């Protein structure tokens, strides 16, 4: 095995000695290095490893697409003109290519184009012949889009049943573990036996998008032919079983052979994983002819009918399977484009793509498994290695894992993602829309999941460690254009993270540096998009150009921006509408009030998107975290304005000076003598800036006294990539500094700390309206 500390050239040679026959397309017109140099020039300096979420289109592919679209006239296929007929021919050719990909006979299967894999799954759920005797059974490792079919089943009186697999006495046999039966008593169906046959549906993925574990496609025949034996005489195994195969992930490198494994429904997507990357918004449902006859579709639209009469109940549907299920006009330009993606697959061959990506995934797994801390403890937990050979058939080009510190505690996956991005590495963290696999591999019970939800955890947030357990995982997934250098860089990055066990908890900053009740009028406002999203500088960097000034005597908030000539004046005591909106921000619920359209239009113009301004009614603030479960927020007892961590942030000028010294040393080493880089205290968005002590002396303070005011220290402030954004001359500059330098020396228990968070301590807790003053020039007295 390649030593972790080997250089790139040595490591690659050893890799090629082991995987050289599988890696790099040696028999294709271009090898992998030529493909990357000529067709993916935009990846220069970037490691993209989220192909399980969306793979990348090649520049050659797009050139072919645009040449096609600019030289050919494609008309609406629901016509008889020459351009329309040409389009129809292209669509039929595309259908045949999709069927050929899965070795499906056009005599046995039909290809229905949809807007994606999710739309294909929804179509099956809506049209399936459910009855109150039906069962929808699915493996616990299924995408959310498959789980959504459960709603159709339960609403029609059917039962739902999740299953998993366990060790069997014989290695070649499959043993099923049943989860509780789900049934809705309120389902609006007749409580009687169905007059016709009973139809059940079993759904499973060809490859788990969480772990990469490939399912044994023999499950298709077992369910169809011997479901009673597999389900051990369960009352829910009666009737005819149909099988839905989710191949959105598996089609990338190992599409199902439908001439052997005759699934009734197969769903796929063309931008996902390794297929094409372009176009998005296009998928397909492959359906067996016999299964299609059982589907009951209510809605009709566009070309799905041969005739209809507007003022009486009459409709004659089209007889063709594809036409009867494809509502409206197909996305025919997208369909015309996929043939250029198929050209790439045909040139490289799926077998070569599978071997190439598998070599990279295997190498990455082996390297990560070898990581150990100095005390011998494993540093990396990889998921999916325990797959049962009877129910599974191997692993795809996905490596899903979490990191551990030397003491056995977990490193937050979201924080690994953030640090990896500093090194130009794009990977993914979370549950990947696969809640069943996530809870299975992470060992999360129902109680854990409900407790996490009560703590405010939702998909894509920063609450990645709760109650000592990770809420998600880190996923690295390879595509046909991935290289050894990509794998090597991510392994080296993880190795460095292992040494430091580094974490960052990102402190989101809303408009006007929103945090708790602290300074007068501080963090009372925020911007909200029309779709309900709270805007932050991380998402909308243009917000940083908004300047504010408060005239206390006149009671006016002055707002300006270089993007708008007109300055905005907001009266502090009025201007508010009577309408009240309830919003939640970081475990706190607030009543907020809005402003008139003129003020909202000003902010919309400044940030470049429709939004509106809200102001908190801090007296209405209530905690969403009454049990004090772990959350981003440190100060759970104080009534707060819009906030994510604490009332106040203090920065020391001496600490900033020390950081700048280190920054300049780093710049000179990595670039050239003469270049300098400096940040000022305001880069960190503090409320209080002090001077006079030693660098980082504030770390050890339990609190401070300023004038007559006492403040308690809540500890160091966890820094995120927001401090890497520099606003200059109306533009946003992004870099990896100063966070990368801070990461090298300001690490404490997996967190990058700079500055301290403070809570103001009132002398009389009952005097909520009492005010105190802090002035420039006040002396600061630290508490030991």
XYZ file of C-alpha atoms in Angstrom:
784
model
C 0.000 0.000 0.000
C 1.189 3.521 -0.790
C 2.579 5.268 2.324
C 0.529 8.297 3.317
C 3.584 10.537 3.222
C 4.779 9.409 -0.222
C 5.042 12.071 -2.897
C 2.549 12.276 -5.746
C 4.754 10.678 -8.417
C 5.754 7.746 -6.213
C 2.174 7.207 -5.110
C 0.877 7.275 -8.683
C 3.425 4.753 -9.873
C 2.485 2.367 -7.093
C -1.187 2.924 -7.896
C -0.583 2.127 -11.569
C 1.313 -1.016 -10.629
C -1.852 -2.243 -8.942
C -4.621 -0.718 -11.052
C -2.904 0.160 -14.338
C -5.005 -2.237 -16.418
C -8.232 -0.685 -15.149
C -7.298 2.979 -14.882
C -7.305 5.653 -17.539
C -8.939 4.139 -20.694
C -5.733 2.809 -22.304
C -7.668 1.464 -25.320
C -9.836 4.541 -25.954
C -8.981 7.353 -28.417
C -7.978 9.543 -25.439
C -6.564 8.487 -22.104
C -7.745 10.089 -18.884
C -5.051 12.783 -18.834
C -5.927 13.858 -22.375
C -9.646 13.862 -21.524
C -9.075 16.143 -18.545
C -6.725 18.461 -20.446
C -8.964 18.930 -23.486
C -12.547 18.392 -22.305
C -12.554 19.594 -18.686
C -10.272 22.616 -18.703
C -12.579 24.337 -16.205
C -11.453 21.843 -13.546
C -7.932 23.267 -13.454
C -7.049 23.432 -9.750
C -10.414 21.986 -8.662
C -11.110 18.484 -7.392
C -14.764 17.674 -8.058
C -15.938 14.539 -6.252
C -19.738 14.733 -6.083
C -20.591 12.736 -9.184
C -23.248 10.802 -7.261
C -25.092 14.119 -6.939
C -24.468 15.445 -10.440
C -21.703 14.531 -12.807
C -19.962 17.004 -15.129
C -20.591 17.506 -18.825
C -17.584 17.608 -21.116
C -16.791 20.641 -23.235
C -16.656 18.422 -26.326
C -20.142 17.169 -25.517
C -21.533 20.707 -25.286
C -19.808 21.729 -28.495
C -21.592 18.861 -30.267
C -24.924 19.799 -28.666
C -24.686 23.467 -29.628
C -23.561 22.623 -33.158
C -26.563 20.317 -33.472
C -29.011 22.912 -32.147
C -27.601 25.714 -34.288
C -27.668 23.730 -37.524
C -30.907 21.747 -37.173
C -34.519 22.898 -36.977
C -36.423 20.906 -34.355
C -40.189 21.427 -34.314
C -42.853 20.419 -31.840
C -43.293 16.642 -32.290
C -47.090 16.959 -31.987
C -47.334 17.981 -35.633
C -46.765 16.644 -39.126
C -44.346 19.215 -40.532
C -40.933 18.055 -41.732
C -39.204 19.646 -38.725
C -41.699 17.966 -36.375
C -41.213 14.590 -37.996
C -37.446 15.007 -37.681
C -37.920 15.646 -33.984
C -40.072 12.538 -33.634
C -37.344 10.487 -35.275
C -34.740 11.878 -32.840
C -36.998 11.032 -29.880
C -37.524 7.461 -31.057
C -33.791 7.053 -31.575
C -33.196 8.328 -28.039
C -35.723 5.854 -26.648
C -33.887 3.008 -28.353
C -30.539 4.184 -26.987
C -31.916 4.218 -23.440
C -33.376 0.728 -23.860
C -30.085 -0.492 -25.326
C -28.213 0.891 -22.312
C -30.176 -1.533 -20.120
C -30.255 -4.357 -22.692
C -34.039 -4.110 -22.812
C -35.927 -5.370 -25.840
C -38.233 -2.750 -27.447
C -40.753 -5.576 -27.786
C -40.859 -6.050 -24.011
C -40.095 -2.594 -22.584
C -41.049 0.972 -23.376
C -39.135 4.150 -22.524
C -41.230 6.995 -21.083
C -39.358 10.298 -20.805
C -39.921 12.314 -17.633
C -38.503 15.441 -16.048
C -36.185 13.311 -13.902
C -35.957 10.154 -11.825
C -38.210 11.673 -9.169
C -40.957 12.361 -11.727
C -40.670 8.776 -12.954
C -41.105 7.448 -9.419
C -44.046 9.763 -8.829
C -45.706 8.502 -12.000
C -45.508 4.897 -10.760
C -46.864 5.842 -7.338
C -49.797 7.788 -8.772
C -50.827 5.191 -11.345
C -50.167 1.928 -9.484
C -53.330 -0.200 -8.879
C -53.340 0.081 -5.072
C -56.034 -1.549 -2.964
C -56.538 -1.968 0.779
C -54.970 -5.404 0.419
C -51.851 -4.148 -1.351
C -48.397 -3.794 0.188
C -45.667 -1.345 -0.718
C -42.418 -2.928 0.403
C -39.069 -1.214 0.084
C -35.527 -1.609 1.355
C -34.471 0.711 4.152
C -31.737 1.994 1.831
C -33.854 4.006 -0.562
C -33.842 7.587 -1.756
C -36.481 9.976 -0.428
C -38.068 10.028 -3.876
C -38.818 6.308 -3.498
C -40.105 6.749 0.047
C -42.568 9.302 -1.304
C -44.460 6.516 -3.085
C -45.486 5.395 0.394
C -47.938 8.307 0.535
C -49.900 6.978 -2.437
C -49.952 3.479 -0.957
C -51.060 4.528 2.533
C -53.652 6.999 1.257
C -55.232 4.195 -0.755
C -55.453 1.872 2.248
C -52.416 -0.227 1.367
C -49.776 -1.260 3.897
C -46.172 -0.077 3.775
C -43.257 -2.173 4.942
C -39.547 -1.327 5.130
C -37.124 -4.246 5.098
C -33.420 -4.768 5.589
C -31.172 -7.783 5.257
C -29.392 -9.778 7.943
C -26.935 -12.637 8.127
C -28.384 -15.971 7.026
C -27.355 -19.469 8.086
C -26.310 -20.227 4.518
C -24.040 -17.658 2.799
C -25.980 -17.977 -0.451
C -29.415 -17.325 1.073
C -31.053 -13.989 1.822
C -32.591 -13.311 5.220
C -35.032 -10.403 5.573
C -35.436 -8.168 8.629
C -38.939 -6.652 8.835
C -39.564 -3.171 10.190
C -43.022 -2.358 11.651
C -45.999 -2.466 9.305
C -47.351 0.985 8.443
C -51.072 1.470 7.865
C -53.354 4.512 7.879
C -56.741 3.975 9.436
C -58.005 7.248 8.000
C -57.315 6.185 4.409
C -60.388 6.982 2.294
C -60.952 3.552 0.760
C -63.687 0.954 0.996
C -63.070 -1.463 3.848
C -63.665 -4.621 1.860
C -61.830 -7.185 -0.187
C -60.871 -6.007 -3.683
C -62.969 -7.423 -6.490
C -59.932 -8.057 -8.699
C -56.417 -9.278 -8.144
C -54.116 -7.893 -5.465
C -51.028 -6.068 -6.698
C -48.041 -5.299 -4.493
C -44.951 -3.234 -5.233
C -41.375 -3.853 -4.104
C -38.825 -1.040 -4.601
C -35.064 -1.094 -4.184
C -32.044 0.706 -5.651
C -29.543 -0.991 -7.899
C -26.902 0.937 -5.937
C -27.259 2.764 -2.626
C -26.387 6.427 -3.131
C -25.295 6.679 0.525
C -22.815 3.804 0.823
C -22.289 2.710 -2.769
C -23.402 -0.842 -1.913
C -24.807 -2.604 -4.976
C -27.900 -4.722 -4.500
C -28.109 -8.228 -5.890
C -30.550 -8.043 -8.799
C -31.600 -11.625 -8.066
C -33.964 -9.937 -5.617
C -36.198 -9.225 -8.622
C -36.805 -12.892 -9.350
C -36.968 -13.841 -5.661
C -39.733 -11.324 -4.997
C -41.673 -12.261 -8.088
C -41.376 -16.025 -7.724
C -40.919 -16.774 -4.035
C -42.045 -13.763 -2.001
C -43.805 -15.913 0.606
C -40.589 -17.754 1.447
C -38.600 -14.533 1.587
C -41.188 -12.833 3.802
C -41.605 -15.915 5.997
C -45.337 -16.327 5.571
C -46.249 -12.712 6.256
C -49.896 -11.835 5.592
C -48.626 -9.017 3.425
C -47.067 -11.290 0.794
C -50.338 -12.331 -0.860
C -51.082 -11.327 -4.435
C -48.950 -10.406 -7.423
C -45.620 -8.723 -6.814
C -44.235 -6.105 -9.155
C -40.715 -4.701 -8.824
C -39.492 -1.128 -9.161
C -35.741 -0.673 -9.593
C -34.256 2.746 -8.835
C -31.266 2.862 -11.184
C -30.625 6.618 -10.961
C -27.288 5.898 -9.277
C -26.512 2.414 -10.559
C -26.909 3.227 -14.253
C -23.745 5.280 -14.106
C -21.345 2.349 -14.234
C -23.476 -0.794 -14.040
C -26.873 -0.454 -15.720
C -29.252 -3.366 -15.097
C -29.466 -6.112 -17.711
C -33.222 -6.218 -18.238
C -32.987 -9.217 -20.534
C -31.995 -11.216 -17.435
C -33.431 -9.255 -14.520
C -36.954 -8.366 -15.596
C -37.940 -5.522 -13.315
C -41.359 -4.065 -14.066
C -40.287 -0.437 -13.622
C -36.809 1.090 -13.896
C -36.144 4.775 -13.260
C -33.093 6.744 -14.339
C -31.759 10.291 -14.720
C -29.427 11.692 -17.374
C -27.571 14.351 -15.410
C -27.012 12.231 -12.326
C -23.870 10.298 -11.694
C -21.714 9.293 -14.649
C -24.167 9.492 -17.492
C -23.875 12.893 -19.141
C -24.115 15.796 -16.706
C -26.212 17.563 -19.342
C -29.070 18.105 -19.863
C -30.596 18.443 -16.416
C -34.317 17.989 -15.863
C -34.570 14.837 -17.951
C -35.130 11.274 -16.838
C -36.853 8.117 -17.975
C -39.143 5.361 -16.773
C -38.593 2.000 -18.423
C -41.747 -0.059 -18.034
C -42.608 -3.607 -19.068
C -45.509 -3.704 -21.459
C -47.536 -6.016 -19.204
C -46.945 -3.760 -16.188
C -47.930 -0.642 -18.137
C -51.387 -2.122 -18.800
C -52.074 -2.187 -15.046
C -51.260 1.460 -14.411
C -54.317 3.671 -13.912
C -53.654 7.219 -15.032
C -56.309 9.860 -14.368
C -54.948 13.114 -15.741
C -54.610 13.717 -19.450
C -52.929 16.627 -21.164
C -51.274 17.637 -24.381
C -50.518 14.725 -26.642
C -51.707 12.013 -24.246
C -55.163 11.950 -25.836
C -56.301 11.184 -29.339
C -59.488 13.213 -28.834
C -61.513 14.970 -26.133
C -64.738 17.007 -26.031
C -64.767 20.132 -23.893
C -68.400 20.243 -22.705
C -69.141 16.562 -22.095
C -67.345 13.770 -20.224
C -65.559 12.247 -23.196
C -61.894 11.465 -23.813
C -60.178 8.964 -26.065
C -56.666 8.246 -24.895
C -53.765 7.381 -27.162
C -52.945 3.701 -27.354
C -49.160 3.938 -27.303
C -47.645 3.444 -23.846
C -45.192 6.320 -24.206
C -47.732 8.781 -25.577
C -50.355 7.943 -22.956
C -47.978 8.741 -20.069
C -45.994 11.691 -21.423
C -48.128 14.720 -20.558
C -47.684 17.787 -22.682
C -44.861 18.434 -25.101
C -41.669 16.570 -24.307
C -38.440 18.438 -23.628
C -37.429 17.512 -27.154
C -34.301 19.688 -27.318
C -32.984 18.004 -24.190
C -33.831 14.601 -25.620
C -32.028 15.508 -28.833
C -28.979 16.389 -26.711
C -28.595 13.077 -24.899
C -27.359 11.261 -27.969
C -24.162 13.289 -27.736
C -23.776 12.027 -24.189
C -24.312 8.480 -25.376
C -21.522 9.015 -27.890
C -19.125 9.561 -24.986
C -20.285 6.411 -23.199
C -20.002 4.388 -26.393
C -16.509 5.705 -27.068
C -15.164 4.945 -23.595
C -17.502 1.943 -22.981
C -19.381 1.419 -19.724
C -17.126 -1.472 -18.767
C -14.045 0.764 -18.960
C -15.808 3.538 -17.020
C -16.785 1.036 -14.335
C -13.250 -0.312 -14.026
C -11.724 3.170 -14.038
C -13.988 4.595 -11.315
C -13.798 1.380 -9.285
C -9.995 1.567 -9.208
C -10.128 5.092 -7.794
C -12.779 4.203 -5.195
C -10.904 1.076 -4.087
C -7.644 2.997 -3.760
C -9.366 5.720 -1.713
C -11.015 3.198 0.607
C -7.743 1.384 1.186
C -5.872 4.590 1.962
C -8.542 5.840 4.353
C -8.770 2.486 6.131
C -5.024 2.679 6.769
C -5.289 5.971 8.652
C -4.468 5.579 12.324
C -3.886 7.995 15.170
C -0.670 7.891 17.159
C -2.420 5.790 19.810
C -3.371 3.183 17.202
C -7.060 4.118 17.032
C -8.725 4.134 13.622
C -9.169 7.619 12.183
C -11.777 6.793 9.548
C -15.009 4.811 9.601
C -16.089 3.731 6.106
C -19.718 2.755 5.549
C -20.945 -0.096 3.385
C -18.021 -2.482 3.882
C -20.213 -4.812 5.937
C -22.527 -5.585 3.015
C -23.952 -9.115 3.009
C -22.809 -11.005 -0.047
C -26.142 -12.713 -0.644
C -28.162 -9.489 -0.738
C -25.453 -7.264 -2.192
C -23.054 -7.682 -5.084
C -20.200 -5.253 -4.382
C -19.503 -1.553 -4.103
C -19.855 1.241 -6.643
C -17.589 4.293 -7.120
C -18.752 5.880 -3.845
C -16.764 6.167 -0.616
C -18.874 7.236 2.353
C -17.157 7.775 5.701
C -16.691 9.836 8.856
C -13.540 10.840 10.721
C -12.691 10.148 14.360
C -10.349 11.874 16.738
C -7.765 9.978 18.752
C -10.138 9.902 21.748
C -12.872 8.264 19.675
C -15.069 11.358 19.274
C -16.371 12.262 15.843
C -15.235 15.091 13.601
C -18.186 17.006 12.139
C -18.708 16.059 8.466
C -19.877 19.548 7.479
C -16.673 20.956 8.872
C -14.624 18.531 6.798
C -16.551 19.742 3.748
C -15.739 23.360 4.550
C -12.048 22.709 5.072
C -11.846 20.560 1.957
C -13.295 23.430 -0.064
C -10.405 25.617 1.134
C -8.131 23.180 -0.703
C -10.282 23.284 -3.848
C -11.923 19.925 -3.117
C -15.663 19.678 -3.746
C -17.320 16.762 -1.968
C -20.667 16.264 -0.250
C -21.835 15.701 3.296
C -25.137 14.883 4.964
C -27.581 12.019 4.423
C -27.801 12.501 0.631
C -31.630 12.315 0.702
C -31.390 8.723 1.931
C -32.681 8.797 5.533
C -32.934 5.030 5.916
C -29.342 4.321 4.914
C -28.184 7.274 6.977
C -29.798 6.031 10.187
C -28.706 2.449 9.465
C -25.030 3.148 8.929
C -24.709 5.881 11.558
C -26.550 3.834 14.185
C -29.281 6.428 14.765
C -32.393 5.164 16.541
C -35.861 6.653 16.145
C -35.282 8.430 19.465
C -32.023 9.866 18.119
C -33.690 11.106 14.951
C -36.597 12.727 16.785
C -34.243 14.300 19.317
C -32.141 15.726 16.484
C -35.229 17.204 14.844
C -36.296 18.751 18.164
C -32.808 20.270 18.430
C -33.507 22.079 15.152
C -31.589 19.773 12.809
C -32.719 19.767 9.179
C -31.071 18.761 5.921
C -28.049 20.827 4.862
C -27.565 22.617 8.174
C -24.414 22.814 10.316
C -25.678 20.633 13.179
C -23.504 17.719 12.134
C -22.742 16.314 15.605
C -25.603 15.899 18.085
C -25.519 13.909 21.316
C -22.047 12.688 20.412
C -23.103 11.140 17.080
C -22.748 12.459 13.534
C -26.003 13.373 11.814
C -24.561 12.678 8.365
C -21.505 11.397 6.551
C -18.815 12.543 4.127
C -19.214 11.222 0.590
C -16.603 11.076 -2.150
C -17.922 9.841 -5.500
C -15.983 9.417 -8.730
C -16.935 10.051 -12.347
C -15.536 8.951 -15.672
C -13.313 12.041 -15.823
C -11.921 11.641 -12.284
C -8.166 11.127 -12.020
C -5.661 9.583 -9.644
C -4.624 13.115 -8.735
C -8.185 13.791 -7.541
C -8.109 10.739 -5.285
C -4.633 11.563 -4.035
C -5.525 15.133 -3.139
C -8.618 14.160 -1.173
C -6.686 11.458 0.713
C -3.928 13.944 1.549
C -6.519 16.469 2.710
C -8.210 13.893 4.947
C -4.802 12.862 6.286
C -4.103 16.451 7.355
C -7.547 16.689 8.906
C -6.860 13.458 10.767
C -3.728 14.949 12.263
C -5.558 18.005 13.488
C -9.054 16.471 13.943
C -10.214 19.856 12.765
C -13.730 21.239 13.078
C -15.269 24.599 12.220
C -18.732 25.599 13.327
C -19.895 28.264 10.929
C -21.422 31.362 12.492
C -23.941 32.642 9.996
C -24.148 36.427 9.859
C -27.379 38.069 8.858
C -27.884 41.678 7.865
C -26.426 44.175 10.350
C -24.419 41.404 12.054
C -27.462 39.795 13.658
C -26.897 38.102 17.040
C -28.577 38.282 20.510
C -29.878 41.264 22.506
C -26.662 43.144 23.160
C -25.856 46.551 21.717
C -28.822 48.838 21.216
C -30.565 48.119 17.870
C -27.971 45.458 17.033
C -29.192 42.496 14.994
C -32.825 43.509 14.960
C -33.242 43.323 11.167
C -32.924 40.678 8.506
C -33.720 40.205 4.833
C -35.923 37.384 3.657
C -36.385 36.188 0.098
C -39.820 35.797 -1.435
C -39.540 32.014 -1.131
C -38.992 32.258 2.627
C -35.211 31.902 2.767
C -33.323 34.127 5.213
C -30.580 35.890 3.286
C -27.043 35.846 4.664
C -23.761 37.310 3.479
C -22.555 33.795 2.817
C -25.345 33.286 0.286
C -25.589 36.905 -0.885
C -22.157 38.610 -0.589
C -23.660 41.833 -1.987
C -25.219 42.396 1.425
C -21.816 43.420 2.761
C -21.909 46.586 0.647
C -24.884 47.818 2.664
C -23.718 50.503 5.078
C -25.702 51.594 8.135
C -25.627 54.445 10.605
C -28.046 55.191 13.457
C -28.940 58.717 14.522
C -30.076 58.195 18.114
C -31.235 61.785 18.566
C -33.537 61.744 15.544
C -34.370 58.042 15.830
C -33.434 57.266 12.215
C -31.557 54.365 10.664
C -29.531 55.531 7.624
C -28.904 52.818 5.022
C -26.794 53.189 1.878
C -25.118 51.131 -0.796
C -22.893 51.916 -3.802
C -25.455 50.012 -5.847
C -28.152 52.589 -5.202
C -27.786 56.370 -5.499
C -30.684 57.031 -3.134
C -30.008 56.633 0.581
C -32.686 54.981 2.657
C -34.025 56.502 5.874
C -35.926 54.205 8.244
C -37.595 55.619 11.326
C -36.822 53.508 14.369
C -40.145 54.154 16.053
C -42.439 53.867 13.038
C -42.453 52.811 9.368
C -43.446 49.316 10.480
C -46.539 47.624 9.125
C -49.011 46.168 11.567
C -48.731 42.744 9.942
C -46.790 40.258 12.058
C -44.859 37.304 10.647
C -43.551 34.420 12.746
C -40.060 33.208 11.811
C -37.476 30.807 13.254
C -33.761 31.606 13.410
C -31.274 29.245 15.087
C -33.453 27.569 17.742
C -35.374 30.802 18.465
C -38.874 31.765 17.304
C -39.642 35.438 16.742
C -42.497 37.682 15.833
C -41.248 40.029 13.137
C -42.818 43.032 11.457
C -42.354 44.203 7.883
C -42.068 47.496 6.008
C -43.734 49.115 3.017
C -43.054 48.208 -0.598
C -40.705 51.155 -1.150
C -38.265 49.953 1.501
C -38.469 46.360 0.265
C -37.849 47.517 -3.322
C -34.703 49.391 -2.210
C -33.183 46.280 -0.635
C -34.255 44.093 -3.564
C -32.418 46.419 -5.931
C -29.288 46.484 -3.768
C -28.897 42.718 -3.310
C -30.043 41.858 -6.825
C -32.990 39.649 -5.905
C -36.574 40.121 -4.652
C -36.634 40.267 -0.856
C -38.206 42.114 2.041
C -37.030 43.584 5.324
C -38.168 42.304 8.721
C -37.549 43.670 12.191
C -37.769 41.504 15.297
C -40.053 42.073 18.204
C -37.496 40.787 20.697
C -40.031 40.597 23.495
C -41.812 37.835 21.591
C -38.692 35.671 21.276
C -39.238 32.087 22.474
C -36.851 29.152 22.475
C -37.405 26.225 20.139
C -34.845 24.299 22.154
C -36.458 24.153 25.583
C -34.721 20.884 26.448
C -31.370 22.582 25.764
C -30.380 19.994 23.204
C -27.097 20.678 21.412
C -27.322 23.443 18.827
C -25.242 26.179 17.265
C -26.448 28.664 19.844
C -24.291 28.999 22.984
C -26.525 31.231 25.090
C -29.834 29.418 25.475
C -31.026 31.358 28.537
C -30.912 34.927 27.231
C -33.696 36.614 25.296
C -32.128 37.426 21.962
C -32.424 39.328 18.728
C -31.751 37.448 15.485
C -28.594 35.528 16.319
C -26.604 32.375 15.867
C -24.143 32.249 18.767
C -24.013 35.044 21.356
C -24.821 38.680 22.120
C -21.344 40.122 21.522
C -18.083 39.275 19.765
C -14.773 40.706 20.983
C -11.593 40.869 18.894
C -8.103 41.853 20.082
C -5.908 44.055 17.865
C -2.826 42.231 19.160
C -4.303 38.915 18.047
C -5.025 40.397 14.612
C -1.419 41.673 14.395
C -0.057 38.215 15.196
C -2.313 36.681 12.557
C -1.067 39.194 9.969
C 2.544 38.306 10.793
C 1.780 34.646 10.152
C -0.180 35.475 6.993
C 2.753 37.380 5.512
C 5.131 34.559 6.382
C 2.834 32.098 4.607
C 2.437 34.331 1.546
C 6.186 34.806 1.190
C 6.805 31.061 1.434
C 4.125 30.096 -1.071
C 4.460 32.928 -3.581
C 7.303 35.405 -3.718
C 9.129 37.923 -1.581
C 7.523 41.343 -1.604
C 3.880 40.219 -1.593
C 1.951 41.039 1.553
C -1.484 40.266 2.884
C -3.208 41.832 5.846
C -6.624 41.698 7.418
C -8.072 44.181 9.855
C -10.214 43.498 12.879
C -13.412 44.340 10.982
C -12.894 41.320 8.726
C -14.190 39.289 11.682
C -17.324 41.449 12.197
C -16.806 42.186 15.900
C -18.924 44.291 18.240
C -15.982 45.193 20.451
C -12.329 45.736 19.480
C -9.754 46.058 22.259
C -6.002 46.700 22.418
C -3.276 46.628 25.024
C -2.983 42.946 25.928
C -0.899 40.143 24.488
C -1.971 38.114 21.462
C -4.784 35.703 22.358
C -4.777 36.723 26.012
C -8.568 36.876 25.723
C -8.697 33.083 25.354
C -8.127 32.599 29.066
C -10.536 35.248 30.345
C -13.650 34.083 32.162
C -15.170 37.515 31.673
C -14.395 41.218 31.473
C -15.478 44.525 32.984
C -15.849 47.614 30.787
C -16.744 50.719 32.745
C -19.427 49.518 35.136
C -20.562 46.723 32.822
C -19.776 43.059 33.356
C -19.595 40.468 30.569
C -19.204 36.695 30.813
C -17.033 34.898 28.257
C -18.785 32.042 26.456
C -15.535 30.875 24.873
C -13.865 31.250 21.504
C -15.744 32.107 18.335
C -15.735 29.336 15.735
C -14.688 30.787 12.404
C -15.962 29.862 8.954
C -15.246 30.811 5.355
C -17.050 34.124 5.704
C -13.754 35.660 6.891
C -12.205 34.687 3.543
C -14.428 37.136 1.681
C -12.794 40.500 1.044
C -14.919 43.393 -0.216
C -12.966 45.859 -2.300
C -14.030 48.464 -4.840
C -17.532 47.053 -5.070
C -16.343 43.515 -5.772
C -16.128 40.352 -3.679
C -12.724 38.658 -3.580
C -12.575 35.044 -2.419
C -9.489 33.267 -1.143
C -8.508 30.579 1.342
C -7.063 33.126 3.776
C -7.049 33.918 6.620
C -8.952 30.739 7.555
C -6.256 28.423 6.177
C -3.545 30.105 8.274
C -5.763 30.128 11.361
C -6.399 26.423 10.807
C -2.655 25.781 11.126
C -2.348 27.098 14.688
C -5.732 28.016 16.206
C -7.205 24.533 16.575
C -8.911 23.498 19.777
C -10.868 20.237 19.927
C -11.603 20.373 16.232
C -12.578 24.055 16.100
C -10.833 27.088 14.593
C -11.170 29.839 17.194
C -10.529 33.555 16.868
C -12.068 36.142 19.193
C -14.357 35.444 22.133
C -18.121 35.552 22.579
C -19.599 37.571 25.435
C -22.865 37.787 27.325
C -23.834 41.016 29.095
C -24.703 40.462 32.770
C -27.323 42.867 34.140
C -27.004 43.827 37.786
C -30.761 43.569 38.222
C -32.410 40.859 36.146
C -35.841 42.459 36.586
C -34.823 45.762 35.007
C -35.068 44.647 31.405
C -35.350 48.166 30.040
C -32.353 49.524 31.957
C -29.537 50.716 29.684
C -25.792 50.929 30.105
C -23.137 52.561 27.970
C -19.790 51.440 26.596
C -17.556 54.172 25.150
C -14.473 54.184 22.942
C -11.562 54.602 25.333
C -13.123 52.673 28.196
C -10.595 50.481 29.986
C -11.068 46.720 29.908
C -10.496 44.675 33.062
C -10.208 40.937 32.429
C -11.383 38.367 34.964
C -8.835 35.644 35.534
